[in-house]
CSV table of N, CA and C in Angstrom, one decimal:
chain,number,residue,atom,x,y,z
M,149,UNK,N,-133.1,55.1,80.2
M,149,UNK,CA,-132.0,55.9,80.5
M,149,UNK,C,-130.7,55.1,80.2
M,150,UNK,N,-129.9,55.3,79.3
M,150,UNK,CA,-128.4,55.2,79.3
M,150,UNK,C,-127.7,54.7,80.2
M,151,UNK,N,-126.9,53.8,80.2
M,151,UNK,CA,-125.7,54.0,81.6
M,151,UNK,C,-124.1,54.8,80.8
M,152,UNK,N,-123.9,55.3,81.6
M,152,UNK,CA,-123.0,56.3,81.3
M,152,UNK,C,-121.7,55.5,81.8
M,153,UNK,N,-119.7,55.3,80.9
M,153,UNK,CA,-119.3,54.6,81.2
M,153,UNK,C,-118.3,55.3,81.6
M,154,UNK,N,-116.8,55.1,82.5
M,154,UNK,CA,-116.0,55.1,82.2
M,154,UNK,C,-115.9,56.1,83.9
M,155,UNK,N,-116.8,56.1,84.9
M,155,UNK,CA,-117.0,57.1,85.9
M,155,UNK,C,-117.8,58.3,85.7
M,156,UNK,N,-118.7,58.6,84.8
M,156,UNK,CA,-119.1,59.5,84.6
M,156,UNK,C,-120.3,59.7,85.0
M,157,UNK,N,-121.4,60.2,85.3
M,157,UNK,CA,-122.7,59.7,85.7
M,157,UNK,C,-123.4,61.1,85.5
M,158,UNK,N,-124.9,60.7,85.4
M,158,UNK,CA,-126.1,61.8,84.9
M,158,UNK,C,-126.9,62.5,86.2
M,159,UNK,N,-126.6,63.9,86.3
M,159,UNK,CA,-127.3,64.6,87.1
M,159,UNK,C,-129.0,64.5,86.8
M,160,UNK,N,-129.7,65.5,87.4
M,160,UNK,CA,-131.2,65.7,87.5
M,160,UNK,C,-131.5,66.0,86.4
M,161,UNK,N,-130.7,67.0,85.5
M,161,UNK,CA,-130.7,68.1,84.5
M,161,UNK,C,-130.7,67.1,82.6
M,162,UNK,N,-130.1,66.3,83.3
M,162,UNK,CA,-129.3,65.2,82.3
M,162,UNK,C,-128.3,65.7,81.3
M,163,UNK,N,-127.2,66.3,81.9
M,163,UNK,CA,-125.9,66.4,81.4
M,163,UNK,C,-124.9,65.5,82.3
M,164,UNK,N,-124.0,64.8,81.5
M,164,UNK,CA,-122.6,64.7,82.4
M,164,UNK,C,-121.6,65.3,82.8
M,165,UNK,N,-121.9,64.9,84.3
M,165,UNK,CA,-120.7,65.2,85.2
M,165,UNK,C,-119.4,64.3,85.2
M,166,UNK,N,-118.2,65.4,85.1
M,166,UNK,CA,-116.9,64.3,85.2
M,166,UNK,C,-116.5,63.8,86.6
M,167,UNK,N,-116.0,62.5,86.8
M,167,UNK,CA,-115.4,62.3,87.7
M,167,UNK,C,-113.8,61.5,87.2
M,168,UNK,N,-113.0,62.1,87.8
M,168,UNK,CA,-111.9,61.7,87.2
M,168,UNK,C,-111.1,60.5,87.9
M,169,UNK,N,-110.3,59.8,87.3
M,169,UNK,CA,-109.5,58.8,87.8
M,169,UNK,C,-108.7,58.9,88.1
M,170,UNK,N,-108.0,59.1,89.3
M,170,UNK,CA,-106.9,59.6,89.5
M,170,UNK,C,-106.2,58.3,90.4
M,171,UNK,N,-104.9,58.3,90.1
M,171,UNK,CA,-103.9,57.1,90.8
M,171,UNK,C,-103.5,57.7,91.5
M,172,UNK,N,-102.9,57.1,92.6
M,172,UNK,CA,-101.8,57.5,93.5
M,172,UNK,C,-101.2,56.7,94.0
M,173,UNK,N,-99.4,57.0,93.9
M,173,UNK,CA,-98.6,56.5,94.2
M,173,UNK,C,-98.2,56.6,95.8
M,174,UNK,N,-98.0,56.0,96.9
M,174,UNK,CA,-97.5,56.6,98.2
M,174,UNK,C,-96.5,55.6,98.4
M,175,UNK,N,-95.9,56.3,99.5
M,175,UNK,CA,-94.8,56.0,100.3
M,175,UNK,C,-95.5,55.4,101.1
M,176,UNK,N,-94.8,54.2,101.6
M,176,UNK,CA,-95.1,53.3,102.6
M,176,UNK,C,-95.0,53.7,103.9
M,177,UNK,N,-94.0,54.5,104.0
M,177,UNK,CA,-93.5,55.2,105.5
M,177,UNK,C,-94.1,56.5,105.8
M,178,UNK,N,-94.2,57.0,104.6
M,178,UNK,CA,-94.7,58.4,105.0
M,178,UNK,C,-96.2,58.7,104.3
M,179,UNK,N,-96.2,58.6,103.0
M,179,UNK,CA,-97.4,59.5,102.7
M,179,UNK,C,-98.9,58.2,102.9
M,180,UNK,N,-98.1,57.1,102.8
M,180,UNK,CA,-99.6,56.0,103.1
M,180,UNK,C,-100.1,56.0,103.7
M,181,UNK,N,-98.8,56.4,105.5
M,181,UNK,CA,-99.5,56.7,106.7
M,181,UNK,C,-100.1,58.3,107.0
M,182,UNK,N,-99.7,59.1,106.0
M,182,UNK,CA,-100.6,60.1,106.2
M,182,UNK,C,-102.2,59.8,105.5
M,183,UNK,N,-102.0,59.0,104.8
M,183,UNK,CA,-103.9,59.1,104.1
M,183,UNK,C,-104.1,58.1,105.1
M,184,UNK,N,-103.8,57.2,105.5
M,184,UNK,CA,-104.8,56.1,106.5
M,184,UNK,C,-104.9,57.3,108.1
M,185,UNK,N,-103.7,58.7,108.4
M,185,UNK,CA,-104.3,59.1,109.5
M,185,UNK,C,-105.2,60.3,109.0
M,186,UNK,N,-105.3,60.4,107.5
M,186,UNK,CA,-106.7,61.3,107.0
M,186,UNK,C,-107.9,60.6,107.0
M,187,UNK,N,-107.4,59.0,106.9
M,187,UNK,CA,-109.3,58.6,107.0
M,187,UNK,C,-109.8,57.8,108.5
M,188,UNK,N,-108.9,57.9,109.3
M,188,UNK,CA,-109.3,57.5,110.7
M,188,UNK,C,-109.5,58.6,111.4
M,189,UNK,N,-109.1,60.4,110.8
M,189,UNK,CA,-109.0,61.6,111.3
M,189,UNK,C,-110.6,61.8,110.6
M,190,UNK,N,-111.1,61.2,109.9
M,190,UNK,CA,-112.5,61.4,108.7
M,190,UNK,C,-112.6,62.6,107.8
M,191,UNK,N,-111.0,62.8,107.5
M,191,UNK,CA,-111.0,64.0,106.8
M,191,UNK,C,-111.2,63.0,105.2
M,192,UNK,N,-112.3,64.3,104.5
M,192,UNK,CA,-112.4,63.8,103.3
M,192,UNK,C,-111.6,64.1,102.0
M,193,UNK,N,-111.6,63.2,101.4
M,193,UNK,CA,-110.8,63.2,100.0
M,193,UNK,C,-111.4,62.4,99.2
M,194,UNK,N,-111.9,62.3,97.6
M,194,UNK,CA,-112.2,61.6,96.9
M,194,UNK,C,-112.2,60.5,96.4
M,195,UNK,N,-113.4,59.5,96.7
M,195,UNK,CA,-112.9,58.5,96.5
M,195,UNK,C,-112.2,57.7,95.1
M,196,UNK,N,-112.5,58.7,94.0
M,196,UNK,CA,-111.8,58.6,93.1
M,196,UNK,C,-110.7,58.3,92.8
M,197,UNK,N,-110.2,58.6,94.0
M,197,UNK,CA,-108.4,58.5,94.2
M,197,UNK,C,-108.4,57.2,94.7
M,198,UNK,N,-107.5,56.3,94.0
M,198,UNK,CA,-106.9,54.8,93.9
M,198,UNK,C,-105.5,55.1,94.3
M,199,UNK,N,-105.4,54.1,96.0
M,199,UNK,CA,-103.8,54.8,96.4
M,199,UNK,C,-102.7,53.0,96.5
M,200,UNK,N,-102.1,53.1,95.0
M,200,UNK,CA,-100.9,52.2,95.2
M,200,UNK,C,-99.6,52.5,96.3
M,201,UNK,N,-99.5,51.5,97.4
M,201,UNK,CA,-98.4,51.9,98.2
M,201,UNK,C,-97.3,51.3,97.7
M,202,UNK,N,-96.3,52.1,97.8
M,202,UNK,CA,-94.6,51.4,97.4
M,202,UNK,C,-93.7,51.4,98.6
M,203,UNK,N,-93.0,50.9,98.3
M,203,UNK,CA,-91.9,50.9,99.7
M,203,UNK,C,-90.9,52.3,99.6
M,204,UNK,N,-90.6,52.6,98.4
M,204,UNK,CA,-90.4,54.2,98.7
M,204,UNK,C,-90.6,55.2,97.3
M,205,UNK,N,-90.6,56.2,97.5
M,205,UNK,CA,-91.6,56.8,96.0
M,205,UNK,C,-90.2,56.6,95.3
M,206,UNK,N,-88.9,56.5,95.0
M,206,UNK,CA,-88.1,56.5,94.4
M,206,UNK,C,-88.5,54.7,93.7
M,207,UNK,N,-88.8,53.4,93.9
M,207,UNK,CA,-89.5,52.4,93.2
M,207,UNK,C,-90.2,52.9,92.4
M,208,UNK,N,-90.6,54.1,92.3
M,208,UNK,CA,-92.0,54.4,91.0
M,208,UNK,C,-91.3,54.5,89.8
M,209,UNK,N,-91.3,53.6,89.2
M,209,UNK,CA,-90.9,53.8,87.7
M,209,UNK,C,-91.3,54.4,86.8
M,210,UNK,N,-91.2,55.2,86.0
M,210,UNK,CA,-91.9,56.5,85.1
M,210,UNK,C,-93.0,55.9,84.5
M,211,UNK,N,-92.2,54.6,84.4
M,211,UNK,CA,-93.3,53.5,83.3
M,211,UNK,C,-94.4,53.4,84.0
M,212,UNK,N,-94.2,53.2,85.0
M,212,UNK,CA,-95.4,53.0,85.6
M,212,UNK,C,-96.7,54.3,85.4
M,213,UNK,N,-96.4,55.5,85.9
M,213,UNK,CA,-96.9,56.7,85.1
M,213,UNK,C,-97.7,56.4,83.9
M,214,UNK,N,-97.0,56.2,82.9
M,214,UNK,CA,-97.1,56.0,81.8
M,214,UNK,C,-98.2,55.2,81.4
M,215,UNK,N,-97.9,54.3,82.2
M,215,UNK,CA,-99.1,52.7,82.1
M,215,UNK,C,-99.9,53.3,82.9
M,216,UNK,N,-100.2,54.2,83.7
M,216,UNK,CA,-101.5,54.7,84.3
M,216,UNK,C,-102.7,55.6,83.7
M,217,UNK,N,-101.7,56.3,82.6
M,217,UNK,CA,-102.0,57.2,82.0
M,217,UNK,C,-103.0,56.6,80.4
M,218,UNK,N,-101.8,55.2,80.3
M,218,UNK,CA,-102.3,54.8,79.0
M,218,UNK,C,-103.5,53.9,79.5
M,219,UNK,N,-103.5,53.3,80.8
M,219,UNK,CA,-105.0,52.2,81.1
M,219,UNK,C,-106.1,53.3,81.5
M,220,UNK,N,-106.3,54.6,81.4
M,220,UNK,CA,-107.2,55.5,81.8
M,220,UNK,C,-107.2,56.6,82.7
M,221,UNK,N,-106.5,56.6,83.1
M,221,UNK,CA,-105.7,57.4,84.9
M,221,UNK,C,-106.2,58.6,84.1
M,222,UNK,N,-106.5,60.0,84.8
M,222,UNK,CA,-107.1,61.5,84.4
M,222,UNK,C,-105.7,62.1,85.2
M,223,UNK,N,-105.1,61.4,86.1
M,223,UNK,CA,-104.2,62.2,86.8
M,223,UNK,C,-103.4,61.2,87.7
M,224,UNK,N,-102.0,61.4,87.9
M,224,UNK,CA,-101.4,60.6,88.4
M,224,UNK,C,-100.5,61.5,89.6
M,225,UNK,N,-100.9,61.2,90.7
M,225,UNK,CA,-99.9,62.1,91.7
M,225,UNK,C,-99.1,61.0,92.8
M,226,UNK,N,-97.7,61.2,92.6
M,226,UNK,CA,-96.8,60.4,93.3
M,226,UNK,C,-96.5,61.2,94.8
M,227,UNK,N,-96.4,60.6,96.1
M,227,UNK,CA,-96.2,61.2,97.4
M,227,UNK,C,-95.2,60.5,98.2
M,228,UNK,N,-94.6,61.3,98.3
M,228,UNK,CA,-93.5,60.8,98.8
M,228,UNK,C,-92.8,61.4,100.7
M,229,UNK,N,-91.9,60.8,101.2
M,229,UNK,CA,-91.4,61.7,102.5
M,229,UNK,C,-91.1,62.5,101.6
M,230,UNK,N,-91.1,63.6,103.0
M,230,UNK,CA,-90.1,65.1,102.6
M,230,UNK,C,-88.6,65.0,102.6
M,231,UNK,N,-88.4,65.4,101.3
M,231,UNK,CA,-86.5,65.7,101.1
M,231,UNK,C,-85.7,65.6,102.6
M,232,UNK,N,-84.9,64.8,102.7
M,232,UNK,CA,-84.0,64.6,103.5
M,232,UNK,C,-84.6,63.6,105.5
M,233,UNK,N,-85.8,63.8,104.8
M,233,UNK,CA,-86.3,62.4,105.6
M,233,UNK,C,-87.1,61.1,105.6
M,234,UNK,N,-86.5,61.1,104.2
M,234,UNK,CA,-86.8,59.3,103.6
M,234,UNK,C,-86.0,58.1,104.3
M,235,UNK,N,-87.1,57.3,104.7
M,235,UNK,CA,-86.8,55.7,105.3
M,235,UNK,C,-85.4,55.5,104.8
M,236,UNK,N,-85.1,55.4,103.5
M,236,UNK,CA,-84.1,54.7,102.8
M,236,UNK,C,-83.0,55.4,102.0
M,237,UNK,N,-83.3,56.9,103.3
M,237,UNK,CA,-81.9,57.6,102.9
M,237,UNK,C,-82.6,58.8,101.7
M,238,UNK,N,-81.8,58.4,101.2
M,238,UNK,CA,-81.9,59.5,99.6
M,238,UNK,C,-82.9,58.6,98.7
M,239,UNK,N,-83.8,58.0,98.7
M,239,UNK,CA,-84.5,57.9,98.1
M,239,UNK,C,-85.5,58.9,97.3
M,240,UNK,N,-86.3,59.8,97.7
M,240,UNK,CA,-86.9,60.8,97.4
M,240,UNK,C,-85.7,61.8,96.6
M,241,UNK,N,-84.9,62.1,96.7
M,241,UNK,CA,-83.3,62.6,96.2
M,241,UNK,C,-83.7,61.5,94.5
M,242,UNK,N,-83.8,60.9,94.3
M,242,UNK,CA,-83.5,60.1,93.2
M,242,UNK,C,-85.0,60.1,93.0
M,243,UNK,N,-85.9,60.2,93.5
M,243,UNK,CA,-87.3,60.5,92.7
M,243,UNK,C,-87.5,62.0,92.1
M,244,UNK,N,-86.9,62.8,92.9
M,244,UNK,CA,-87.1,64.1,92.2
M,244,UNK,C,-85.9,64.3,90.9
M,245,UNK,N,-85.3,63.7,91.0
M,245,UNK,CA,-84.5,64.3,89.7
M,245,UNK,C,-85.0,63.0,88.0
M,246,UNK,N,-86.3,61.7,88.9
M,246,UNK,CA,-86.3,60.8,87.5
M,246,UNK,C,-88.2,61.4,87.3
M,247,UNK,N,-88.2,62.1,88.3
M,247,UNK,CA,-90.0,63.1,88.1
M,247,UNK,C,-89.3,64.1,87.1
M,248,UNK,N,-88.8,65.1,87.3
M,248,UNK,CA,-88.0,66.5,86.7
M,248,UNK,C,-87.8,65.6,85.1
M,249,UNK,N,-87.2,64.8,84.6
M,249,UNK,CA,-87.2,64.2,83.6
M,249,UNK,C,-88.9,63.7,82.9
M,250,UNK,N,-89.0,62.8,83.9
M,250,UNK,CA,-90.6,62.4,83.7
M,250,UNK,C,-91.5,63.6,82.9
M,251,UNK,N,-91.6,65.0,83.5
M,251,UNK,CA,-92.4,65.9,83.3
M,251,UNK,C,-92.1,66.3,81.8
M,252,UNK,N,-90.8,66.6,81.5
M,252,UNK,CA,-90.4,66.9,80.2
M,252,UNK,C,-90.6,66.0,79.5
M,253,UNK,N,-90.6,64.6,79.2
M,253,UNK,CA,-91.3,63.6,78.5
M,253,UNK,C,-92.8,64.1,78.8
M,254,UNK,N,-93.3,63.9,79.7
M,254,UNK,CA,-94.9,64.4,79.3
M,254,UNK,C,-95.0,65.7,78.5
M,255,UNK,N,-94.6,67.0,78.7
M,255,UNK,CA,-94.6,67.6,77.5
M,255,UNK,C,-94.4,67.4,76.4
M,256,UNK,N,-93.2,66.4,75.5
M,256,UNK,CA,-93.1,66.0,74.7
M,256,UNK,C,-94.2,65.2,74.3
M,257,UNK,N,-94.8,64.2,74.9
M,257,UNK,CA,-96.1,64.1,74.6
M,257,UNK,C,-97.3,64.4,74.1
M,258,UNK,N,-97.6,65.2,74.8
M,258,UNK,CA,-98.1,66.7,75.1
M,258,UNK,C,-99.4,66.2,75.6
M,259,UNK,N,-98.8,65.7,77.1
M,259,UNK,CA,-99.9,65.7,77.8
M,259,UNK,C,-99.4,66.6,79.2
M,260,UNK,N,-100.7,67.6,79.1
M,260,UNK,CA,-100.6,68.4,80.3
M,260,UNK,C,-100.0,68.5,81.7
M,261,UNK,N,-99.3,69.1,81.8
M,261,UNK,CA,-98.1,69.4,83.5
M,261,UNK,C,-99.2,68.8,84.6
M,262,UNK,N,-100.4,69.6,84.4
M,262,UNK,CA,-101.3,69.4,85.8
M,262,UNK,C,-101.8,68.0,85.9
M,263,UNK,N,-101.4,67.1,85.2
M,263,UNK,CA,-102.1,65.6,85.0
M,263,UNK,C,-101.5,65.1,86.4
M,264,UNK,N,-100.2,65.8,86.2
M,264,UNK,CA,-99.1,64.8,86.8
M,264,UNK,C,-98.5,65.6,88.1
M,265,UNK,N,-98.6,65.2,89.4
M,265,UNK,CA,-98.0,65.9,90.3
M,265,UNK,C,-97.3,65.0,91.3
M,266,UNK,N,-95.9,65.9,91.8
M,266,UNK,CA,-95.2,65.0,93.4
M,266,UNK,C,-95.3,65.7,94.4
M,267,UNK,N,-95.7,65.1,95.4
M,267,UNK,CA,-96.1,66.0,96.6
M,267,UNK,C,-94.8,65.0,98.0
M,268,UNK,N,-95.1,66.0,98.7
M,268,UNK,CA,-93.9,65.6,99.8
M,268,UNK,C,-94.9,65.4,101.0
M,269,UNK,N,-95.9,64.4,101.6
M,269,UNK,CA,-96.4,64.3,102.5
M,269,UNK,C,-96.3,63.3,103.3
M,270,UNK,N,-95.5,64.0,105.0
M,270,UNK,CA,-95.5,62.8,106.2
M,270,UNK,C,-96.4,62.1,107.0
M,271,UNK,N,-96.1,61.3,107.5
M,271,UNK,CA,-97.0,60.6,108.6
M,271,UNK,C,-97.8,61.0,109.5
M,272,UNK,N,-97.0,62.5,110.1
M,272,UNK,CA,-98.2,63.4,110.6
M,272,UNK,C,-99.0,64.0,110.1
M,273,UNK,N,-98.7,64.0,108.4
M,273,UNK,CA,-99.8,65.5,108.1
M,273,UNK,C,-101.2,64.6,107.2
M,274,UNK,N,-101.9,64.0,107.9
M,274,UNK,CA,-103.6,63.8,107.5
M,274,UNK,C,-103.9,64.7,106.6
M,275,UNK,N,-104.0,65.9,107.3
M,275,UNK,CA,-104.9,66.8,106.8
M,275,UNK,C,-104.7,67.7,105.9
M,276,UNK,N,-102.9,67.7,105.6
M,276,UNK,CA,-102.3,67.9,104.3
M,276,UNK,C,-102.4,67.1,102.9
M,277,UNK,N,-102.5,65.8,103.4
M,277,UNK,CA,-103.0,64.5,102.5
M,277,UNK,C,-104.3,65.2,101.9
M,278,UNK,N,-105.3,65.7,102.4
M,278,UNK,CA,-106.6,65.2,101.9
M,278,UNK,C,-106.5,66.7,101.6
M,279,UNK,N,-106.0,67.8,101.8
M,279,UNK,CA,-106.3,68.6,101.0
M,279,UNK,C,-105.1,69.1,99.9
M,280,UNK,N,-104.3,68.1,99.9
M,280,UNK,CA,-103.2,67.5,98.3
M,280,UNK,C,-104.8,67.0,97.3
M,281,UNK,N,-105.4,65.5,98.0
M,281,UNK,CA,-105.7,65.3,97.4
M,281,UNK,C,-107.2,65.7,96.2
M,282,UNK,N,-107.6,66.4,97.2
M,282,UNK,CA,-108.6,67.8,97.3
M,282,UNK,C,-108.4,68.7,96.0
M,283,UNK,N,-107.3,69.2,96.4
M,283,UNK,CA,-106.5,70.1,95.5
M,283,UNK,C,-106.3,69.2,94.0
M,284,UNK,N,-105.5,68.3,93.7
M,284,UNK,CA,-105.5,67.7,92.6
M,284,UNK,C,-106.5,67.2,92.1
M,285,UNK,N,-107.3,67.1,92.9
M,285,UNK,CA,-108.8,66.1,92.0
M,285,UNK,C,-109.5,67.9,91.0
M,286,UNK,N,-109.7,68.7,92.1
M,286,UNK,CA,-109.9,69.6,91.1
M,286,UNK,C,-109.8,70.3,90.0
M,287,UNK,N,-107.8,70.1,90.3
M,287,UNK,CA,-107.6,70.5,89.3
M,287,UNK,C,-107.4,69.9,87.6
M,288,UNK,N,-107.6,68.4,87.8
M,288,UNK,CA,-107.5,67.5,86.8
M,288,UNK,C,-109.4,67.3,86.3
M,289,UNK,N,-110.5,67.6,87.2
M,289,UNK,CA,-111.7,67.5,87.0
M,289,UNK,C,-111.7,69.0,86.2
M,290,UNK,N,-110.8,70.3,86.1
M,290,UNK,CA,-110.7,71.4,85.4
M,290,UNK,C,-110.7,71.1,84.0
M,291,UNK,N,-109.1,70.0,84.2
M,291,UNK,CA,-108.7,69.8,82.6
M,291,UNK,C,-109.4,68.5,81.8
M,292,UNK,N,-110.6,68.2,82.2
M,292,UNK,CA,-110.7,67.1,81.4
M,292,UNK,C,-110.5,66.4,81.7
M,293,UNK,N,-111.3,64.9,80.9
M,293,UNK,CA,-110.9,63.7,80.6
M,293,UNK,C,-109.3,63.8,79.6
M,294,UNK,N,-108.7,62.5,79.9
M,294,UNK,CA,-107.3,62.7,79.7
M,294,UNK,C,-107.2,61.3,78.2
M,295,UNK,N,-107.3,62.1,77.1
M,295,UNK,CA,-107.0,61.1,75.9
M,295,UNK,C,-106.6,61.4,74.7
M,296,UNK,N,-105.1,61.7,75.6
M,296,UNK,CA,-104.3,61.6,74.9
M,296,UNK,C,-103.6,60.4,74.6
M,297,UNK,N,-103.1,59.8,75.7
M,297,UNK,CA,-102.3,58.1,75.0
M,297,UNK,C,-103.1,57.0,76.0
M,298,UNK,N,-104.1,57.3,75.8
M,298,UNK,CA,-105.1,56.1,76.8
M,298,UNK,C,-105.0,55.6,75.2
M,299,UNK,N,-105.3,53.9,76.0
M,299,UNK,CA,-105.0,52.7,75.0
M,299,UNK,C,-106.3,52.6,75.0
M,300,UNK,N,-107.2,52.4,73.6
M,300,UNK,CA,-108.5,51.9,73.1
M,300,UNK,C,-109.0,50.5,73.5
M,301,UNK,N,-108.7,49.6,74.3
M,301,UNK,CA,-108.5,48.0,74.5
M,301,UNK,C,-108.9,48.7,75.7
M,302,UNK,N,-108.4,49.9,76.6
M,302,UNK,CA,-108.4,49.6,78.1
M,302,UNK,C,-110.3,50.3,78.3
M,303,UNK,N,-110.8,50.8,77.2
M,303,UNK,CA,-112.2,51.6,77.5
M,303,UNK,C,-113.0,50.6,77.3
M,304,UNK,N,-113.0,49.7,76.6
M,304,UNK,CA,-114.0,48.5,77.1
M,304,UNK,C,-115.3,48.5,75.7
M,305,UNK,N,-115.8,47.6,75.3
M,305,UNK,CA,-116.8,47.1,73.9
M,305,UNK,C,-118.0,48.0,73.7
M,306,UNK,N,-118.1,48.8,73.4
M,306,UNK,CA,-119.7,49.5,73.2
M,306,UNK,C,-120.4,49.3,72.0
M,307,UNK,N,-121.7,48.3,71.8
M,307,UNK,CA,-122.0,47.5,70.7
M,307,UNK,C,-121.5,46.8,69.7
M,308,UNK,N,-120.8,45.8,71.0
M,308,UNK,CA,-120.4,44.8,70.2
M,308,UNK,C,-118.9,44.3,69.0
M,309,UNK,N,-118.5,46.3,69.2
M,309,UNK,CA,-117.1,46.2,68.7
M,309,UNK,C,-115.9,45.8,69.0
M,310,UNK,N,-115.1,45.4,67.7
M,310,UNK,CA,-113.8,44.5,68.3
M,310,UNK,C,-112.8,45.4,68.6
M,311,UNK,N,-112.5,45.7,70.2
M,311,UNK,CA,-111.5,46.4,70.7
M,311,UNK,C,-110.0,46.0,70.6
M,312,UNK,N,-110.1,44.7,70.1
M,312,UNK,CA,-108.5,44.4,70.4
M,312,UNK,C,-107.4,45.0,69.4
M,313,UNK,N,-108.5,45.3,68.5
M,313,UNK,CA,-106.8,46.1,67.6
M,313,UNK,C,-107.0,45.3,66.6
M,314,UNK,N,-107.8,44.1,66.5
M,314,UNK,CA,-107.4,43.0,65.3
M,314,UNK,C,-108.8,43.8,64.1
M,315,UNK,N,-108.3,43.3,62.8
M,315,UNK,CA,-108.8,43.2,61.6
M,315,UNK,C,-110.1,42.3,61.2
M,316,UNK,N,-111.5,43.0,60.9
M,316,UNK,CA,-112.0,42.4,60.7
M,316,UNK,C,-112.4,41.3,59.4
M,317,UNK,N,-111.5,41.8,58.1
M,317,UNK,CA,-111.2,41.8,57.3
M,317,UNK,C,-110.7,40.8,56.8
M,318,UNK,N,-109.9,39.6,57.8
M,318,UNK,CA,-108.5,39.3,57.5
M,318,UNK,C,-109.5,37.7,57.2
């Protein structure tokens, strides 16, 4: 039997099932402390979801997006406090208007709206966390694997081929 790469894995039937990669960005104050009181609450969410904390979602630099998208990510969802009750003032204020930008470069790309989502979740809400995260895994396990500007270097050697981009020729 095959091993299947990249998160994917073989049912009973032997087709593949997707499992998607999804990042996530949180807020240190708000939305990190809502997923740690979703998983002490034992509410579930996917472990597929990889959660980077920042000190406030306005630090997320697009690029960063971008770099998640291009090392493999199926879906990148940034969480932030709710409008007008960020640690650091207006920080969320300045992530929504460099996301609102963000999105229209991803069109230009043309990689799909639903890859990419910002959600507004606090400290108290657990159980909004996990069914954000619930909700997004779905809907990015709808649309596919995501390869459109994934970098060929980041999927890794399958028989022995040279991923680096270099010339065998030379």
């Amino acid at each position: 039997m095959q091993s299947i790469e990249n998160g994917n894995a073989l049912n009973g039937a032997g087709t593949q099932t997707f499992v998607p990669k999804i990042v996530a960005f949180c807020c240190n104050w708000c939305s990190y402390a809502g997923a740690d009181l979703a998983g002490s609450s034992r509410l579930a969410y996917p472990a597929s979801v990889k959660i980077i904390r920042v000190p406030c979602s306005c630090r997320v630099n697009p690029t960063f997006v971008l770099k998640a998208f291009q090392q493999g990510a199926d879906g990148v969802i940034l969480c932030g406090c709710h409008p007008g009750d960020c640690h650091y003032v207006t920080g969320n204020y300045y992530t929504r208007r460099r996301m609102a930008l963000l999105f229209s470069f991803l069109d230009y790309l043309g990689i799909e709206r639903d890859r990419m989502r910002v959600e507004w979740v606090s400290a108290a809400e657990g159980a909004r966390f996990s069914q954000v995260m619930n909700d997004f895994v779905s809907k990015v396990t709808a649309l596919g694997e995501n390869r459109k500007i994934a970098d060929i270097r980041c999927k890794g050697a399958s028989g022995g081929e040279d991923v680096a981009g270099g010339n065998n020729d030379d």
